[in-house]
Short mmCIF file of C-alpha atoms in Angstrom, two decimals:
data_model
loop_
_atom_site.label_atom_id
_atom_site.label_comp_id
_atom_site.label_asym_id
_atom_site.label_seq_id
_atom_site.Cartn_x
_atom_site.Cartn_y
_atom_site.Cartn_z
CA MET A 1 -214.19 27.60 82.74
CA THR A 2 -216.13 30.25 81.03
CA SER A 3 -213.42 30.84 78.52
CA VAL A 4 -213.36 27.12 77.70
CA ILE A 5 -217.00 27.14 77.09
CA LEU A 6 -216.69 30.19 74.86
CA ILE A 7 -214.00 28.50 72.82
CA LEU A 8 -216.09 25.33 72.42
CA VAL A 9 -219.10 27.38 71.33
CA ALA A 10 -217.04 29.26 68.75
CA ALA A 11 -215.63 26.02 67.37
CA ALA A 12 -219.09 24.53 67.11
CA VAL A 13 -220.32 27.57 65.21
CA VAL A 14 -217.43 27.41 62.73
CA LEU A 15 -218.02 23.70 62.19
CA LEU A 16 -221.66 24.31 61.52
CA ILE A 17 -220.95 26.98 58.93
CA LEU A 18 -218.56 24.67 57.19
CA ILE A 19 -221.06 21.87 57.03
CA ILE A 20 -223.63 24.21 55.52
CA VAL A 21 -221.25 25.37 52.79
CA LEU A 22 -220.45 21.79 51.86
CA VAL A 23 -224.08 20.77 51.64
CA VAL A 24 -224.86 23.71 49.37
CA GLN A 25 -222.04 22.87 47.06
CA HIS A 26 -223.16 19.27 46.84
CA PHE A 27 -226.58 20.25 45.72
CA LYS A 28 -225.21 22.58 43.07
CA ASP A 29 -223.18 19.73 41.56
CA MET A 30 -226.13 17.40 41.50
CA ALA A 31 -228.22 20.03 39.76
CA LYS A 32 -225.58 20.41 37.06
CA SER A 33 -225.34 16.67 36.40
CA ARG A 34 -229.05 16.27 36.17
CA ALA A 35 -229.59 19.18 33.83
CA ILE A 36 -231.73 18.40 30.69
CA THR A 37 -229.87 18.25 27.33
CA THR A 38 -231.26 19.42 23.98
CA PRO A 39 -231.00 17.38 20.57
CA ARG A 40 -228.56 19.84 19.28
CA GLN A 41 -226.47 19.31 22.32
CA GLU A 42 -226.77 15.56 21.86
CA LEU A 43 -225.70 15.84 18.23
CA THR A 44 -222.83 17.92 19.16
CA GLN A 45 -221.89 15.47 21.80
CA MET A 46 -222.18 12.56 19.31
CA SER A 47 -220.13 14.46 16.82
CA ARG A 48 -217.51 15.01 19.43
CA GLN A 49 -217.56 11.33 20.29
CA ALA A 50 -217.33 10.34 16.59
CA ARG A 51 -214.52 12.78 16.07
CA ALA A 52 -212.79 11.42 19.07
CA GLN A 53 -213.23 7.88 17.80
CA ALA A 54 -212.05 8.85 14.35
CA GLN A 55 -209.11 10.57 15.80
CA GLU A 56 -208.36 7.53 17.82
CA LYS A 57 -208.59 5.30 14.73
CA ILE A 58 -206.47 7.66 12.73
CA SER A 59 -204.03 7.72 15.51
CA ILE A 60 -203.94 3.94 15.67
CA ALA A 61 -203.63 3.65 11.88
CA THR A 62 -200.97 6.27 11.81
CA GLU A 63 -199.15 4.53 14.57
CA LYS A 64 -199.33 1.26 12.61
CA GLU A 65 -198.08 2.96 9.47
CA VAL A 66 -195.38 4.62 11.39
CA MET A 67 -194.36 1.33 12.86
CA ALA A 68 -194.34 -0.30 9.43
CA LEU A 69 -192.47 2.57 7.98
CA HIS A 70 -190.03 2.41 10.83
CA LYS A 71 -189.50 -1.27 10.21
CA LEU A 72 -189.06 -0.61 6.51
CA LEU A 73 -186.67 2.15 7.21
CA GLN A 74 -184.78 -0.06 9.56
CA ALA A 75 -184.57 -2.76 6.93
CA GLN A 76 -183.53 -0.25 4.29
CA ALA A 77 -181.04 1.21 6.65
CA GLN A 78 -179.61 -2.20 7.36
CA SER A 79 -179.49 -2.96 3.67
CA ILE A 80 -177.92 0.40 2.91
CA SER A 81 -175.52 -0.07 5.76
CA SER A 82 -174.57 -3.51 4.54
CA GLU A 83 -174.17 -2.28 0.95
CA PHE A 84 -172.31 0.77 2.10
CA SER A 85 -170.11 -1.43 4.21
CA LYS A 86 -169.43 -3.67 1.26
CA GLN A 87 -168.73 -0.71 -0.97
CA LEU A 88 -166.61 0.86 1.68
CA GLN A 89 -164.70 -2.36 2.20
CA ALA A 90 -164.23 -2.78 -1.53
CA THR A 91 -163.17 0.82 -1.88
CA THR A 92 -160.95 0.51 1.13
CA ASN A 93 -159.43 -2.69 -0.20
CA GLU A 94 -158.93 -1.07 -3.55
CA GLN A 95 -157.38 2.02 -1.98
CA LEU A 96 -155.29 -0.16 0.27
CA LYS A 97 -154.05 -2.16 -2.67
CA ALA A 98 -153.32 1.06 -4.55
CA PHE A 99 -151.62 2.43 -1.47
CA GLU A 100 -149.62 -0.77 -1.06
CA ALA A 101 -148.65 -0.67 -4.72
CA ALA A 102 -147.70 3.00 -4.46
CA LEU A 103 -145.82 2.29 -1.26
CA SER A 104 -144.07 -0.62 -2.89
CA ASP A 105 -143.16 1.55 -5.88
CA THR A 106 -141.97 4.30 -3.57
CA LEU A 107 -139.94 1.82 -1.56
CA MET A 108 -138.44 0.36 -4.72
CA ALA A 109 -137.66 3.85 -6.01
CA SER A 110 -136.21 4.85 -2.65
CA LYS A 111 -134.19 1.65 -2.50
CA ALA A 112 -132.93 2.29 -6.02
CA GLN A 113 -132.13 5.88 -5.12
CA ILE A 114 -130.39 4.80 -1.94
CA THR A 115 -128.46 2.20 -3.90
CA GLU A 116 -127.61 4.82 -6.50
CA VAL A 117 -126.62 7.33 -3.84
CA THR A 118 -124.56 4.69 -2.05
CA LYS A 119 -122.97 3.69 -5.32
CA THR A 120 -122.34 7.32 -6.23
CA GLY A 121 -121.01 7.93 -2.73
CA ALA A 122 -118.72 4.94 -3.02
CA GLU A 123 -117.55 6.08 -6.43
CA GLN A 124 -116.98 9.61 -5.17
CA ALA A 125 -115.14 8.25 -2.15
CA LYS A 126 -113.02 6.13 -4.44
CA LEU A 127 -112.41 9.13 -6.70
CA ALA A 128 -111.57 11.30 -3.71
CA LYS A 129 -109.22 8.64 -2.42
CA GLU A 130 -107.55 8.40 -5.81
CA ASN A 131 -107.27 12.19 -6.00
CA LEU A 132 -105.87 12.30 -2.49
CA THR A 133 -103.36 9.59 -3.36
CA LYS A 134 -102.42 11.45 -6.52
CA GLN A 135 -102.04 14.73 -4.67
CA THR A 136 -100.08 13.06 -1.90
CA ASP A 137 -97.81 11.37 -4.43
CA PHE A 138 -97.46 14.65 -6.31
CA ALA A 139 -96.61 16.53 -3.12
CA LYS A 140 -94.20 13.76 -2.15
CA THR A 141 -92.58 13.84 -5.58
CA LYS A 142 -92.39 17.64 -5.44
CA ALA A 143 -90.89 17.51 -1.98
CA LEU A 144 -88.37 14.90 -3.09
CA GLU A 145 -87.62 16.91 -6.22
CA SER A 146 -87.18 19.99 -4.09
CA VAL A 147 -84.90 18.10 -1.75
CA ASP A 148 -83.11 16.57 -4.72
CA ASN A 149 -82.68 19.95 -6.42
CA ASN A 150 -81.64 21.82 -3.34
CA ILE A 151 -79.82 19.17 -1.35
CA ALA A 152 -76.43 20.23 -2.68
CA ASP A 153 -77.10 23.89 -1.91
CA ILE A 154 -78.46 22.94 1.50
CA MET A 155 -75.42 20.82 2.26
CA ILE A 156 -73.05 23.46 0.92
CA SER A 157 -74.63 26.20 2.99
CA TYR A 158 -74.74 23.84 5.96
CA LEU A 159 -71.09 22.87 5.58
CA ALA A 160 -70.09 26.47 4.99
CA GLU A 161 -71.90 27.44 8.17
CA VAL A 162 -70.59 24.54 10.22
CA ALA A 163 -67.07 24.28 8.87
CA GLY A 164 -66.60 27.98 8.18
CA ASP A 165 -63.80 28.91 5.81
CA LEU A 166 -61.61 25.89 5.40
CA ASP A 167 -58.03 27.02 5.65
CA TYR A 168 -55.85 26.58 2.59
CA GLN A 169 -53.42 24.55 4.63
CA GLN A 170 -56.15 22.08 5.52
CA GLN A 171 -56.87 21.33 1.91
CA LYS A 172 -53.39 21.76 0.46
CA ASP A 173 -52.60 18.05 0.36
CA TYR A 174 -55.92 17.34 -1.32
CA LEU A 175 -55.29 20.02 -3.95
CA TYR A 176 -51.86 18.75 -4.75
CA SER A 177 -52.93 15.14 -4.92
CA ALA A 178 -55.93 15.99 -7.12
CA ILE A 179 -53.82 17.98 -9.58
CA GLU A 180 -51.04 15.40 -9.46
CA ALA A 181 -53.52 12.68 -10.31
CA ASN A 182 -54.82 14.68 -13.26
CA LYS A 183 -51.75 16.51 -14.45
CA ALA A 184 -51.63 14.52 -17.70
CA ALA A 185 -55.10 15.71 -18.61
CA ILE A 186 -54.24 19.31 -17.73
CA LYS A 187 -51.03 19.11 -19.77
CA LYS A 188 -52.96 17.73 -22.69
CA ASP A 189 -55.50 20.55 -22.47
CA ILE A 190 -52.70 23.11 -22.37
CA GLU A 191 -50.90 21.55 -25.35
CA ASN A 192 -54.12 21.53 -27.32
CA GLY A 193 -54.82 25.11 -26.33
CA ILE A 194 -51.49 26.55 -27.35
CA MET B 1 -29.62 33.54 -22.35
CA ALA B 2 -32.61 31.43 -21.24
CA TYR B 3 -34.38 33.20 -18.45
CA LYS B 4 -36.30 31.61 -15.66
CA LEU B 5 -39.61 32.93 -14.56
CA PRO B 6 -39.88 33.55 -10.79
CA ALA B 7 -42.86 32.12 -8.99
CA THR B 8 -43.87 35.61 -7.88
CA ILE B 9 -44.67 36.45 -11.49
CA TYR B 10 -47.59 34.27 -12.37
CA ASN B 11 -50.22 36.20 -14.29
CA PRO B 12 -50.38 38.00 -17.64
CA SER B 13 -51.00 41.41 -16.11
CA GLN B 14 -47.68 41.15 -14.28
CA LEU B 15 -46.04 40.23 -17.59
CA ARG B 16 -47.56 43.25 -19.29
CA SER B 17 -46.46 45.46 -16.42
CA LEU B 18 -42.93 44.10 -16.75
CA GLN B 19 -43.08 44.61 -20.49
CA ARG B 20 -43.93 48.29 -20.02
CA GLU B 21 -41.20 48.72 -17.40
CA LEU B 22 -38.56 47.04 -19.55
CA LYS B 23 -39.55 49.10 -22.55
CA GLN B 24 -39.11 52.24 -20.52
CA LEU B 25 -35.73 51.06 -19.30
CA LYS B 26 -34.68 50.23 -22.82
CA SER B 27 -35.54 53.73 -24.01
CA LEU B 28 -33.52 55.33 -21.26
CA ARG B 29 -29.88 56.01 -21.74
CA SER B 30 -29.02 55.34 -18.15
CA ALA B 31 -30.71 53.18 -15.52
CA GLN B 32 -29.23 55.08 -12.65
CA ASN B 33 -31.50 56.47 -9.90
CA ILE B 34 -34.39 54.37 -11.10
CA VAL B 35 -36.47 52.33 -8.62
CA PHE B 36 -37.26 48.95 -10.12
CA SER B 37 -40.47 47.12 -9.48
CA GLU B 38 -40.52 44.10 -7.22
CA ASN B 39 -41.33 41.85 -10.15
CA LEU B 40 -38.33 43.11 -12.12
CA GLN B 41 -36.08 42.75 -9.09
CA GLU B 42 -37.35 39.20 -8.57
CA LEU B 43 -36.80 38.40 -12.25
CA ALA B 44 -33.24 39.68 -11.96
CA VAL B 45 -32.55 37.79 -8.72
CA THR B 46 -34.01 34.56 -10.10
CA ASN B 47 -31.76 34.81 -13.11
CA SER B 48 -28.70 35.95 -11.12
CA VAL B 49 -28.61 39.32 -12.88
CA LYS B 50 -26.69 41.74 -10.75
CA LYS B 51 -26.79 44.75 -13.06
CA LEU B 52 -29.28 45.71 -15.70
CA ASN B 53 -27.76 46.91 -18.90
CA THR B 54 -29.27 47.53 -22.28
CA LYS B 55 -28.54 44.02 -23.52
CA ILE B 56 -30.04 42.31 -20.51
CA VAL B 57 -33.06 44.59 -20.58
CA SER B 58 -33.57 43.73 -24.23
CA GLU B 59 -33.24 40.01 -23.51
CA MET B 60 -35.62 40.26 -20.60
CA LEU B 61 -38.09 42.21 -22.73
CA SER B 62 -37.86 39.64 -25.44
CA PHE B 63 -38.37 36.87 -22.90
CA ILE B 64 -41.38 38.60 -21.39
CA GLU B 65 -42.94 39.35 -24.78
CA THR B 66 -42.46 35.73 -25.74
CA LEU B 67 -44.22 34.72 -22.57
CA ILE B 68 -47.07 37.16 -23.22
CA GLY B 69 -47.62 35.50 -26.56
CA ASP B 70 -46.90 31.91 -25.75
CA ALA B 71 -47.11 31.17 -22.02
CA PRO B 72 -49.95 28.79 -21.22
CA GLU B 73 -52.57 30.09 -18.84
CA VAL B 74 -54.78 28.36 -16.35
CA SER B 75 -57.34 29.68 -13.96
CA VAL B 76 -57.31 28.15 -10.51
CA SER B 77 -60.37 28.72 -8.33
CA LEU B 78 -59.84 28.09 -4.64
CA ALA B 79 -62.20 28.17 -1.68
CA SER B 80 -59.74 30.17 0.40
CA SER B 81 -56.88 32.40 -0.43
CA PRO B 82 -53.39 30.95 0.03
CA GLY B 83 -50.79 33.10 1.74
CA ASN B 84 -47.88 34.43 -0.26
CA GLU B 85 -45.62 31.54 0.65
CA ASP B 86 -48.24 28.96 -0.20
CA ARG B 87 -49.03 30.79 -3.40
CA VAL B 88 -45.37 30.76 -4.47
CA GLU B 89 -45.02 27.14 -3.49
CA PHE B 90 -48.14 26.22 -5.46
CA ILE B 91 -46.99 28.12 -8.56
CA SER B 92 -43.55 26.54 -8.42
CA TRP B 93 -45.10 23.13 -8.00
CA MET B 94 -47.50 23.69 -10.90
CA ARG B 95 -44.65 24.83 -13.15
CA ARG B 96 -42.67 21.73 -12.26
CA LYS B 97 -45.62 19.40 -12.82
CA ILE B 98 -47.46 21.07 -15.70
CA HIS B 99 -45.42 23.66 -17.58
CA PRO B 100 -42.35 25.75 -16.62
CA GLN B 101 -43.87 29.00 -17.89
CA LEU B 102 -47.38 28.44 -16.68
CA MET B 103 -49.40 31.58 -15.92
CA ILE B 104 -51.96 31.19 -13.19
CA HIS B 105 -54.99 33.35 -12.58
CA PHE B 106 -56.21 32.82 -9.02
CA VAL B 107 -59.91 33.18 -8.23
CA ILE B 108 -61.16 32.92 -4.66
CA ARG B 109 -64.62 31.36 -4.37
CA PRO B 110 -65.62 30.48 -0.79
CA GLU B 111 -68.76 28.67 -2.03
CA LEU B 112 -66.51 25.89 -3.33
CA LEU B 113 -66.01 24.95 0.36
CA ALA B 114 -62.80 23.05 -0.41
CA GLY B 115 -60.77 21.75 -3.34
CA CYS B 116 -60.23 23.68 -6.54
CA ILE B 117 -61.28 24.16 -10.12
CA VAL B 118 -58.57 24.33 -12.79
CA ARG B 119 -59.69 25.84 -16.06
CA THR B 120 -57.59 25.67 -19.19
CA ALA B 121 -58.34 26.97 -22.66
CA LYS B 122 -59.67 23.54 -23.53
CA GLY B 123 -61.29 22.19 -20.44
CA VAL B 124 -62.37 22.39 -16.83
CA HIS B 125 -61.05 20.15 -14.08
CA ASP B 126 -63.24 20.44 -11.05
CA TRP B 127 -62.22 18.95 -7.72
CA SER B 128 -64.29 21.23 -5.55
CA LEU B 129 -66.38 19.90 -2.70
CA LYS B 130 -69.35 21.91 -3.99
CA THR B 131 -69.33 20.11 -7.31
CA ALA B 132 -68.76 16.78 -5.58
CA LEU B 133 -71.87 17.38 -3.49
CA GLU B 134 -73.88 18.49 -6.50
CA THR B 135 -72.73 15.52 -8.55
CA ASN B 136 -73.59 13.07 -5.80
CA LYS B 137 -76.77 14.73 -4.59
CA GLU B 138 -78.83 11.67 -5.58
CA LYS B 139 -76.78 9.51 -3.25
CA LEU B 140 -77.22 12.11 -0.55
CA THR B 141 -80.95 12.25 -1.12
CA LYS B 142 -81.21 8.46 -1.03
CA ARG B 143 -79.30 8.32 2.20
CA LEU B 144 -81.53 10.99 3.70
CA ILE B 145 -84.65 9.14 2.58
CA ASN B 146 -83.34 5.81 3.86
CA ALA B 147 -82.36 7.43 7.13
#
């Protein structure tokens, strides 16, 4: 019980001190606000007010000018943008036309070159074919000539190899009949030779 | 006396050999102990001469020398060599068909394959298979191409 009372007393003391501090502070503030101003101070204060008003007016005017300028700039920008766009479009169209013309020329040139190349290729192919035909014919002719020139030798060597040495008896009848058939010519040669 | 020429004597070198032999015999006084050549013996047998005396030797020499100067010559090229019998038969046949004193020079040429080539002083008569093939090579080529 005693301790409770002590605590309550202490709290009451603290509260009282606090109230006193607040009252003192309140009176100090009131004394400040009610302090007596001098003419100089008033002039200074008026000057401050005028400056503040002037600054406010300047600020408003500046803001208006800025707004106007902004609008003007916006208009100019739009105009410039439009003009630039037109110029750009014209330039682009011009460039596009030039590009199309150049492309067309290039295509025509390429087409002509391709045609020329194709034509040249066809001509070369034709020439190559003709050369091949000529060479083939030449080789064929040479082969035939070779066969033609050597056929007798080939056949002779072939027959000699296959038949071997034909015996005199096997060809005797042929010899006699051949000479018999041509004896008049041989006799004539001999008579002319004597 | 007209002498006959045996078929075993068929080329000019044999005639010249006989000529030399007969000249030697003619220069000798006696023909005793002398070995005669086969050609001379054949000449004597062909002409039924049993004994050689100076007269017959002179006649034979004259006959041979006449042949050396006048006998016609041919060259016969054959693919294969005939045997002696076939050779004699061929020479006899040629002398019957062409000329009784025909001289034949045999040449063996296997490349002819078959047939023969008879050459005279004036011409060539070619019946060889080789020449036949060469002459008709175009036909052969055509047949090969067509085949």
